[in-house]
mmCIF file of C-alpha atoms in Angstrom:
data_model
loop_
_atom_site.group_PDB
_atom_site.id
_atom_site.type_symbol
_atom_site.label_atom_id
_atom_site.label_comp_id
_atom_site.label_asym_id
_atom_site.label_seq_id
_atom_site.Cartn_x
_atom_site.Cartn_y
_atom_site.Cartn_z
ATOM 1 C CA MET A 1 -31.177 2.993 -8.627
ATOM 2 C CA THR A 2 -30.795 -0.774 -8.192
ATOM 3 C CA GLU A 3 -27.466 -0.664 -10.015
ATOM 4 C CA ARG A 4 -26.242 2.027 -7.625
ATOM 5 C CA LYS A 5 -27.310 -0.033 -4.584
ATOM 6 C CA GLN A 6 -25.512 -3.100 -5.950
ATOM 7 C CA ALA A 7 -22.332 -1.090 -6.520
ATOM 8 C CA SER A 8 -22.545 0.349 -3.010
ATOM 9 C CA SER A 9 -23.129 -3.107 -1.539
ATOM 10 C CA GLY A 10 -20.159 -4.496 -3.480
ATOM 11 C CA LEU A 11 -17.934 -1.678 -2.248
ATOM 12 C CA GLU A 12 -18.978 -2.302 1.358
ATOM 13 C CA LEU A 13 -18.248 -6.011 0.942
ATOM 14 C CA LEU A 14 -14.808 -5.272 -0.503
ATOM 15 C CA THR A 15 -14.005 -2.822 2.304
ATOM 16 C CA ASP A 16 -15.075 -5.380 4.924
ATOM 17 C CA ALA A 17 -12.930 -8.063 3.279
ATOM 18 C CA MET A 18 -9.886 -5.776 3.298
ATOM 19 C CA GLU A 19 -10.481 -4.913 6.967
ATOM 20 C CA TYR A 20 -10.430 -8.603 7.946
ATOM 21 C CA ALA A 21 -7.517 -9.688 5.733
ATOM 22 C CA ASN A 22 -4.487 -11.050 7.580
ATOM 23 C CA GLU A 23 -2.105 -9.407 5.116
ATOM 24 C CA SER A 24 -1.176 -5.744 5.365
ATOM 25 C CA ILE A 25 -3.048 -3.663 2.778
ATOM 26 C CA ILE A 26 -2.328 -0.060 1.813
ATOM 27 C CA VAL A 27 -4.044 1.978 -0.901
ATOM 28 C CA THR A 28 -2.374 5.221 -1.984
ATOM 29 C CA GLU A 29 -2.987 7.950 -4.498
ATOM 30 C CA ALA A 30 -1.002 7.497 -7.698
ATOM 31 C CA ASN A 31 1.436 10.411 -7.331
ATOM 32 C CA LEU A 32 5.006 9.034 -7.174
ATOM 33 C CA ASP A 33 6.744 12.420 -6.963
ATOM 34 C CA GLU A 34 7.891 13.975 -3.662
ATOM 35 C CA PRO A 35 6.667 13.769 -1.000
ATOM 36 C CA GLY A 36 5.288 10.470 -2.305
ATOM 37 C CA PRO A 37 1.928 8.818 -2.770
ATOM 38 C CA GLN A 38 -0.554 9.750 -0.062
ATOM 39 C CA ILE A 39 -2.115 6.856 1.880
ATOM 40 C CA VAL A 40 -5.916 6.787 1.609
ATOM 41 C CA PHE A 41 -6.595 3.366 3.189
ATOM 42 C CA VAL A 42 -4.808 0.946 5.517
ATOM 43 C CA ASN A 43 -6.229 -2.138 7.164
ATOM 44 C CA PRO A 44 -5.740 -3.249 10.790
ATOM 45 C CA ALA A 45 -3.160 -5.873 9.747
ATOM 46 C CA CYS A 46 -0.967 -3.043 8.459
ATOM 47 C CA ALA A 47 -1.308 -1.173 11.742
ATOM 48 C CA LYS A 48 -0.366 -4.320 13.634
ATOM 49 C CA MET A 49 2.704 -4.931 11.443
ATOM 50 C CA THR A 50 3.997 -1.339 11.503
ATOM 51 C CA GLY A 51 3.008 -0.161 14.985
ATOM 52 C CA TYR A 52 1.289 2.919 13.558
ATOM 53 C CA THR A 53 -2.462 3.312 13.968
ATOM 54 C CA CYS A 54 -4.550 3.456 10.815
ATOM 55 C CA GLN A 55 -5.318 7.107 11.607
ATOM 56 C CA GLU A 56 -1.604 7.938 11.907
ATOM 57 C CA MET A 57 -0.937 6.529 8.452
ATOM 58 C CA ILE A 58 -3.818 8.102 6.504
ATOM 59 C CA GLY A 59 -2.581 11.172 4.649
ATOM 60 C CA LYS A 60 1.081 10.183 4.995
ATOM 61 C CA THR A 61 3.279 8.355 2.495
ATOM 62 C CA PRO A 62 4.553 4.774 2.791
ATOM 63 C CA ARG A 63 8.011 6.335 2.708
ATOM 64 C CA MET A 64 7.508 6.984 6.439
ATOM 65 C CA MET A 65 8.418 3.306 6.964
ATOM 66 C CA GLN A 66 11.710 3.478 5.073
ATOM 67 C CA GLY A 67 15.072 3.704 6.787
ATOM 68 C CA PRO A 68 18.804 2.996 6.526
ATOM 69 C CA LYS A 69 18.466 -0.604 5.315
ATOM 70 C CA THR A 70 15.590 0.037 2.900
ATOM 71 C CA GLU A 71 17.047 -1.059 -0.420
ATOM 72 C CA ARG A 72 17.205 1.771 -2.976
ATOM 73 C CA SER A 73 17.381 -0.666 -5.905
ATOM 74 C CA VAL A 74 14.096 -2.294 -4.839
ATOM 75 C CA LEU A 75 12.426 1.115 -4.485
ATOM 76 C CA ASP A 76 13.707 2.101 -7.941
ATOM 77 C CA GLY A 77 12.207 -1.087 -9.415
ATOM 78 C CA LEU A 78 8.927 -0.420 -7.622
ATOM 79 C CA ARG A 79 8.747 3.121 -8.987
ATOM 80 C CA ARG A 80 9.699 2.030 -12.505
ATOM 81 C CA ASN A 81 7.042 -0.690 -12.646
ATOM 82 C CA LEU A 82 4.259 1.410 -11.145
ATOM 83 C CA SER A 83 4.987 4.424 -13.353
ATOM 84 C CA GLN A 84 4.702 2.091 -16.363
ATOM 85 C CA GLY A 85 1.397 0.682 -15.099
ATOM 86 C CA GLN A 86 2.938 -2.682 -14.225
ATOM 87 C CA PHE A 87 2.651 -5.001 -11.226
ATOM 88 C CA PHE A 88 5.619 -5.180 -8.830
ATOM 89 C CA HIS A 89 6.777 -7.990 -6.552
ATOM 90 C CA GLY A 90 9.839 -7.772 -4.322
ATOM 91 C CA GLU A 91 11.293 -7.905 -0.821
ATOM 92 C CA LEU A 92 12.055 -4.851 1.257
ATOM 93 C CA THR A 93 13.348 -3.861 4.686
ATOM 94 C CA ASN A 94 11.090 -1.342 6.413
ATOM 95 C CA TYR A 95 10.830 0.132 9.898
ATOM 96 C CA ARG A 96 8.080 0.123 12.511
ATOM 97 C CA LYS A 97 7.015 3.161 14.483
ATOM 98 C CA ASP A 98 9.462 2.124 17.242
ATOM 99 C CA ASP A 99 12.277 1.998 14.607
ATOM 100 C CA THR A 100 12.677 -1.790 14.702
ATOM 101 C CA GLU A 101 13.273 -3.178 11.242
ATOM 102 C CA TYR A 102 11.310 -5.927 9.550
ATOM 103 C CA ASN A 103 11.560 -7.654 6.212
ATOM 104 C CA MET A 104 8.519 -7.938 4.021
ATOM 105 C CA GLU A 105 7.380 -9.322 0.738
ATOM 106 C CA LEU A 106 5.629 -6.639 -1.289
ATOM 107 C CA PHE A 107 3.007 -7.002 -4.004
ATOM 108 C CA CYS A 108 2.023 -3.689 -5.593
ATOM 109 C CA ALA A 109 -0.305 -2.932 -8.495
ATOM 110 C CA PRO A 110 -1.758 0.135 -10.187
ATOM 111 C CA ILE A 111 -5.525 0.673 -10.013
ATOM 112 C CA HIS A 112 -7.106 2.105 -13.152
ATOM 113 C CA ASN A 113 -10.334 4.036 -13.619
ATOM 114 C CA GLU A 114 -12.838 3.320 -16.400
ATOM 115 C CA ARG A 115 -10.768 5.437 -18.849
ATOM 116 C CA GLY A 116 -7.617 3.427 -18.098
ATOM 117 C CA ASP A 117 -5.904 6.175 -16.089
ATOM 118 C CA ILE A 118 -3.916 5.078 -13.037
ATOM 119 C CA THR A 119 -5.654 6.619 -10.024
ATOM 120 C CA HIS A 120 -4.292 4.626 -7.069
ATOM 121 C CA PHE A 121 -1.836 1.939 -6.077
ATOM 122 C CA LEU A 122 -2.690 -1.187 -4.100
ATOM 123 C CA SER A 123 0.027 -2.628 -1.904
ATOM 124 C CA ILE A 124 -0.202 -5.971 -0.128
ATOM 125 C CA GLN A 125 2.613 -6.749 2.294
ATOM 126 C CA ARG A 126 3.564 -9.909 4.120
ATOM 127 C CA GLN A 127 6.129 -9.890 6.903
ATOM 128 C CA ILE A 128 8.910 -12.418 6.250
ATOM 129 C CA THR A 129 11.216 -11.611 9.169
#
């Protein structure tokens, strides 16, 4: 029981840390096929950067922020790396809820379970506009 309490306490600490981070954080399911990976967690910094509320983003895909200037070659590299279980770093143009564009630096990594299966993706974004 003590081990379970420690794990729960560690998870709460991690969640709190992500909530207070200044960088935008998104966690999605690992499905890369259409309609795209479903968002399961976003922090307030992400809501501030995109103009969407956290509640509006949960259950959607990060593709909702893509638009005319979102670079296909960067998205292809992102998909390739994540599908191979590799980290990705790049720059991307995305769009806020009000359709204004912004440039961001993207760090994305697969999250594995205890068996080594990819279950989620972690994305950390920094606005560079």
